[in-house]
Amino acid sequence: RYINDKFYLICKKEGRITCVDRNGRFLHTLKKKGHAKSEYVTMSDADISLDGSYHIYDGAQRKLLRYTPTGQFRDAIIVEDVPNDIAVLPNGDYLFYTPICNPANYNDGLWQTDSNGVFKKQLFELEEGYSYGGVHPTYFNKISDSCISVMGPESNDNVYMVTPDSQVTAYHLNFGMKI
């Protein structure tokens, strides 16, 4: 991620986020793996907010851990579902992308919470069978600080653009070929 003239290199496998300036000079690393209250077991996904705060989703504990820009533990939020991807919006809300992996949960697709992780609304849902035959987006793409995109199911070739005020726009792509 590139935020405020800094690059944040997110390595989920190692559970580490390294921050370098725009010239590539090392600034600091955040790595808090463990089982303590302020630590994460796995880094399932992570994002950096505009102020430089770290937001790490730990799928093993179903928690979203939040750290200050200097890496100090702030707090943790329990996440009831199991999202594949997270993104922090400029207003502090979160976006979660969750495939249809547990039909009992109502939060499949793209959904938004407030800054405390309280469900606000579902921005789009996935069609039946998407989790078994469709293309799963593995990352949100930050188009800008205030605009995030996520690819829809292959059956409709949509790319969804989301802004902080929860506006969702579906762009239909038609290349005339199947991949």
mmCIF file of C-alpha atoms in Angstrom:
data_model
loop_
_atom_site.group_PDB
_atom_site.id
_atom_site.type_symbol
_atom_site.label_atom_id
_atom_site.label_comp_id
_atom_site.label_asym_id
_atom_site.label_seq_id
_atom_site.Cartn_x
_atom_site.Cartn_y
_atom_site.Cartn_z
ATOM 1 C CA ARG A 1 0.000 0.000 0.000
ATOM 2 C CA TYR A 2 1.193 3.534 -0.693
ATOM 3 C CA ILE A 3 -0.072 6.098 1.808
ATOM 4 C CA ASN A 4 1.292 9.567 2.602
ATOM 5 C CA ASP A 5 4.620 9.059 0.810
ATOM 6 C CA LYS A 6 5.233 5.708 2.506
ATOM 7 C CA PHE A 7 5.079 2.170 1.156
ATOM 8 C CA TYR A 8 3.644 -0.517 3.421
ATOM 9 C CA LEU A 9 4.801 -3.961 2.317
ATOM 10 C CA ILE A 10 2.353 -6.540 3.663
ATOM 11 C CA CYS A 11 3.661 -10.109 3.954
ATOM 12 C CA LYS A 12 0.773 -12.267 5.178
ATOM 13 C CA LYS A 13 2.835 -15.458 5.149
ATOM 14 C CA GLU A 14 5.393 -14.015 7.586
ATOM 15 C CA GLY A 15 2.792 -11.920 9.463
ATOM 16 C CA ARG A 16 4.792 -8.748 8.947
ATOM 17 C CA ILE A 17 4.256 -5.228 7.590
ATOM 18 C CA THR A 18 7.386 -3.283 6.652
ATOM 19 C CA CYS A 19 7.221 0.454 6.109
ATOM 20 C CA VAL A 20 9.686 2.260 3.831
ATOM 21 C CA ASP A 21 9.769 5.839 2.597
ATOM 22 C CA ARG A 22 9.251 6.677 -1.070
ATOM 23 C CA ASN A 23 13.011 6.405 -1.641
ATOM 24 C CA GLY A 24 13.025 2.854 -0.283
ATOM 25 C CA ARG A 25 14.640 3.643 3.066
ATOM 26 C CA PHE A 26 13.535 1.347 5.891
ATOM 27 C CA LEU A 27 11.395 3.073 8.535
ATOM 28 C CA HIS A 28 9.989 0.264 10.720
ATOM 29 C CA THR A 29 8.368 -3.171 10.801
ATOM 30 C CA LEU A 30 5.226 -4.364 12.572
ATOM 31 C CA LYS A 31 5.241 -8.041 13.519
ATOM 32 C CA LYS A 32 3.147 -9.067 16.540
ATOM 33 C CA LYS A 33 2.566 -12.796 16.046
ATOM 34 C CA GLY A 34 1.594 -14.726 19.124
ATOM 35 C CA HIS A 35 -1.308 -15.553 21.410
ATOM 36 C CA ALA A 36 -1.360 -12.527 23.710
ATOM 37 C CA LYS A 37 -4.230 -10.043 23.693
ATOM 38 C CA SER A 38 -2.217 -7.604 21.549
ATOM 39 C CA GLU A 39 -0.987 -10.256 19.092
ATOM 40 C CA TYR A 40 -2.379 -12.130 16.087
ATOM 41 C CA VAL A 41 -2.027 -15.831 15.321
ATOM 42 C CA THR A 42 -2.356 -15.347 11.552
ATOM 43 C CA MET A 43 -2.334 -12.301 9.334
ATOM 44 C CA SER A 44 -5.232 -13.274 7.080
ATOM 45 C CA ASP A 45 -5.370 -9.767 5.622
ATOM 46 C CA ALA A 46 -4.270 -6.252 6.539
ATOM 47 C CA ASP A 47 -4.779 -2.646 5.557
ATOM 48 C CA ILE A 48 -3.385 0.726 6.536
ATOM 49 C CA SER A 49 -5.655 3.709 7.202
ATOM 50 C CA LEU A 50 -4.878 7.224 5.989
ATOM 51 C CA ASP A 51 -3.377 8.178 9.351
ATOM 52 C CA GLY A 52 -0.937 5.245 9.149
ATOM 53 C CA SER A 53 -2.758 2.994 11.645
ATOM 54 C CA TYR A 54 -2.483 -0.750 11.087
ATOM 55 C CA HIS A 55 -5.579 -2.947 10.788
ATOM 56 C CA ILE A 56 -4.855 -6.684 10.827
ATOM 57 C CA TYR A 57 -7.498 -9.374 10.440
ATOM 58 C CA ASP A 58 -6.634 -12.589 12.282
ATOM 59 C CA GLY A 59 -8.776 -15.336 10.747
ATOM 60 C CA ALA A 60 -7.714 -17.874 13.378
ATOM 61 C CA GLN A 61 -9.170 -15.751 16.170
ATOM 62 C CA ARG A 62 -11.788 -13.922 14.046
ATOM 63 C CA LYS A 63 -10.464 -10.610 15.328
ATOM 64 C CA LEU A 64 -9.515 -7.345 13.715
ATOM 65 C CA LEU A 65 -6.573 -5.965 15.654
ATOM 66 C CA ARG A 66 -5.790 -2.248 15.460
ATOM 67 C CA TYR A 67 -2.416 -0.647 16.051
ATOM 68 C CA THR A 68 -1.290 2.991 16.088
ATOM 69 C CA PRO A 69 1.039 4.306 13.362
ATOM 70 C CA THR A 70 3.953 3.581 15.730
ATOM 71 C CA GLY A 71 2.845 -0.059 16.156
ATOM 72 C CA GLN A 72 1.323 0.176 19.631
ATOM 73 C CA PHE A 73 -1.708 -2.055 20.202
ATOM 74 C CA ARG A 74 -4.914 -0.010 20.372
ATOM 75 C CA ASP A 75 -7.743 -2.553 20.526
ATOM 76 C CA ALA A 76 -9.376 -5.534 18.850
ATOM 77 C CA ILE A 77 -12.806 -6.111 17.330
ATOM 78 C CA ILE A 78 -14.517 -9.499 17.081
ATOM 79 C CA VAL A 79 -15.611 -10.261 13.487
ATOM 80 C CA GLU A 80 -18.488 -12.729 13.322
ATOM 81 C CA ASP A 81 -17.957 -13.792 9.703
ATOM 82 C CA VAL A 82 -14.799 -15.028 7.965
ATOM 83 C CA PRO A 83 -13.800 -12.421 5.370
ATOM 84 C CA ASN A 84 -11.186 -13.084 2.701
ATOM 85 C CA ASP A 85 -10.308 -9.405 2.402
ATOM 86 C CA ILE A 86 -10.601 -6.225 4.436
ATOM 87 C CA ALA A 87 -10.223 -2.550 3.593
ATOM 88 C CA VAL A 88 -10.361 0.569 5.749
ATOM 89 C CA LEU A 89 -12.295 3.477 4.282
ATOM 90 C CA PRO A 90 -11.199 7.088 4.941
ATOM 91 C CA ASN A 91 -14.179 7.620 7.280
ATOM 92 C CA GLY A 92 -13.034 4.691 9.479
ATOM 93 C CA ASP A 93 -15.635 2.192 8.224
ATOM 94 C CA TYR A 94 -14.521 -1.241 7.090
ATOM 95 C CA LEU A 95 -15.260 -3.218 3.941
ATOM 96 C CA PHE A 96 -15.237 -7.003 4.137
ATOM 97 C CA TYR A 97 -15.364 -9.421 1.220
ATOM 98 C CA THR A 98 -16.781 -12.796 2.213
ATOM 99 C CA PRO A 99 -17.491 -15.660 -0.211
ATOM 100 C CA ILE A 100 -20.403 -18.039 0.187
ATOM 101 C CA CYS A 101 -18.675 -20.521 2.449
ATOM 102 C CA ASN A 102 -21.220 -20.706 5.233
ATOM 103 C CA PRO A 103 -24.816 -20.476 3.976
ATOM 104 C CA ALA A 104 -26.071 -19.695 7.499
ATOM 105 C CA ASN A 105 -24.262 -16.348 7.477
ATOM 106 C CA TYR A 106 -25.984 -13.425 5.816
ATOM 107 C CA ASN A 107 -22.799 -11.481 5.090
ATOM 108 C CA ASP A 108 -21.697 -13.085 1.824
ATOM 109 C CA GLY A 109 -20.379 -10.724 -0.839
ATOM 110 C CA LEU A 110 -19.252 -7.213 -0.021
ATOM 111 C CA TRP A 111 -20.408 -5.670 3.225
ATOM 112 C CA GLN A 112 -19.673 -2.621 5.314
ATOM 113 C CA THR A 113 -19.325 -2.077 9.057
ATOM 114 C CA ASP A 114 -18.804 1.031 11.093
ATOM 115 C CA SER A 115 -15.446 1.713 12.740
ATOM 116 C CA ASN A 116 -16.396 -0.597 15.647
ATOM 117 C CA GLY A 117 -17.149 -3.552 13.380
ATOM 118 C CA VAL A 118 -20.945 -3.232 13.684
ATOM 119 C CA PHE A 119 -22.681 -4.411 10.506
ATOM 120 C CA LYS A 120 -24.158 -1.503 8.505
ATOM 121 C CA LYS A 121 -25.175 -3.001 5.189
ATOM 122 C CA GLN A 122 -24.443 -5.441 2.449
ATOM 123 C CA LEU A 123 -23.211 -3.619 -0.652
ATOM 124 C CA PHE A 124 -23.634 -6.589 -2.991
ATOM 125 C CA GLU A 125 -24.171 -10.292 -2.554
ATOM 126 C CA LEU A 126 -22.829 -13.225 -4.479
ATOM 127 C CA GLU A 127 -24.921 -15.490 -6.652
ATOM 128 C CA GLU A 128 -25.471 -19.127 -5.728
ATOM 129 C CA GLY A 129 -22.563 -21.292 -6.854
ATOM 130 C CA TYR A 130 -20.111 -18.399 -7.017
ATOM 131 C CA SER A 131 -17.841 -19.849 -4.356
ATOM 132 C CA TYR A 132 -17.510 -23.090 -6.240
ATOM 133 C CA GLY A 133 -17.057 -22.006 -9.834
ATOM 134 C CA GLY A 134 -16.342 -18.300 -9.886
ATOM 135 C CA VAL A 135 -13.203 -16.264 -9.633
ATOM 136 C CA HIS A 136 -12.584 -15.222 -6.037
ATOM 137 C CA PRO A 137 -11.135 -11.763 -5.650
ATOM 138 C CA THR A 138 -8.135 -12.200 -3.405
ATOM 139 C CA TYR A 139 -7.478 -8.514 -2.902
ATOM 140 C CA PHE A 140 -9.353 -5.293 -2.865
ATOM 141 C CA ASN A 141 -7.726 -2.797 -5.177
ATOM 142 C CA LYS A 142 -7.384 0.696 -3.794
ATOM 143 C CA ILE A 143 -7.940 2.984 -6.749
ATOM 144 C CA SER A 144 -7.413 6.045 -4.544
ATOM 145 C CA ASP A 145 -7.678 6.880 -0.856
ATOM 146 C CA SER A 146 -11.457 7.061 -1.199
ATOM 147 C CA CYS A 147 -12.261 4.493 -3.894
ATOM 148 C CA ILE A 148 -11.886 0.708 -3.704
ATOM 149 C CA SER A 149 -12.652 -1.865 -6.364
ATOM 150 C CA VAL A 150 -13.433 -5.560 -6.141
ATOM 151 C CA MET A 151 -13.983 -7.946 -9.030
ATOM 152 C CA GLY A 152 -17.405 -9.601 -9.227
ATOM 153 C CA PRO A 153 -18.223 -13.177 -10.215
ATOM 154 C CA GLU A 154 -17.149 -14.371 -13.630
ATOM 155 C CA SER A 155 -20.787 -14.919 -14.612
ATOM 156 C CA ASN A 156 -21.434 -11.167 -14.832
ATOM 157 C CA ASP A 157 -17.956 -9.708 -15.516
ATOM 158 C CA ASN A 158 -18.580 -6.763 -13.186
ATOM 159 C CA VAL A 159 -16.006 -4.682 -11.379
ATOM 160 C CA TYR A 160 -17.532 -2.954 -8.366
ATOM 161 C CA MET A 161 -16.288 0.453 -7.248
ATOM 162 C CA VAL A 162 -17.025 1.487 -3.654
ATOM 163 C CA THR A 163 -16.639 4.916 -2.045
ATOM 164 C CA PRO A 164 -16.848 5.878 1.660
ATOM 165 C CA ASP A 165 -20.439 7.048 1.406
ATOM 166 C CA SER A 166 -21.365 3.469 0.445
ATOM 167 C CA GLN A 167 -22.020 4.243 -3.187
ATOM 168 C CA VAL A 168 -21.505 1.120 -5.266
ATOM 169 C CA THR A 169 -21.112 1.263 -9.008
ATOM 170 C CA ALA A 170 -20.940 -1.859 -11.131
ATOM 171 C CA TYR A 171 -18.930 -1.580 -14.316
ATOM 172 C CA HIS A 172 -19.639 -4.328 -16.812
ATOM 173 C CA LEU A 173 -16.660 -5.588 -18.777
ATOM 174 C CA ASN A 174 -17.231 -7.265 -22.123
ATOM 175 C CA PHE A 175 -14.127 -8.442 -23.874
ATOM 176 C CA GLY A 176 -15.947 -10.947 -26.092
ATOM 177 C CA MET A 177 -13.873 -13.878 -24.829
ATOM 178 C CA LYS A 178 -13.818 -16.342 -21.990
ATOM 179 C CA ILE A 179 -10.654 -17.029 -20.062
#
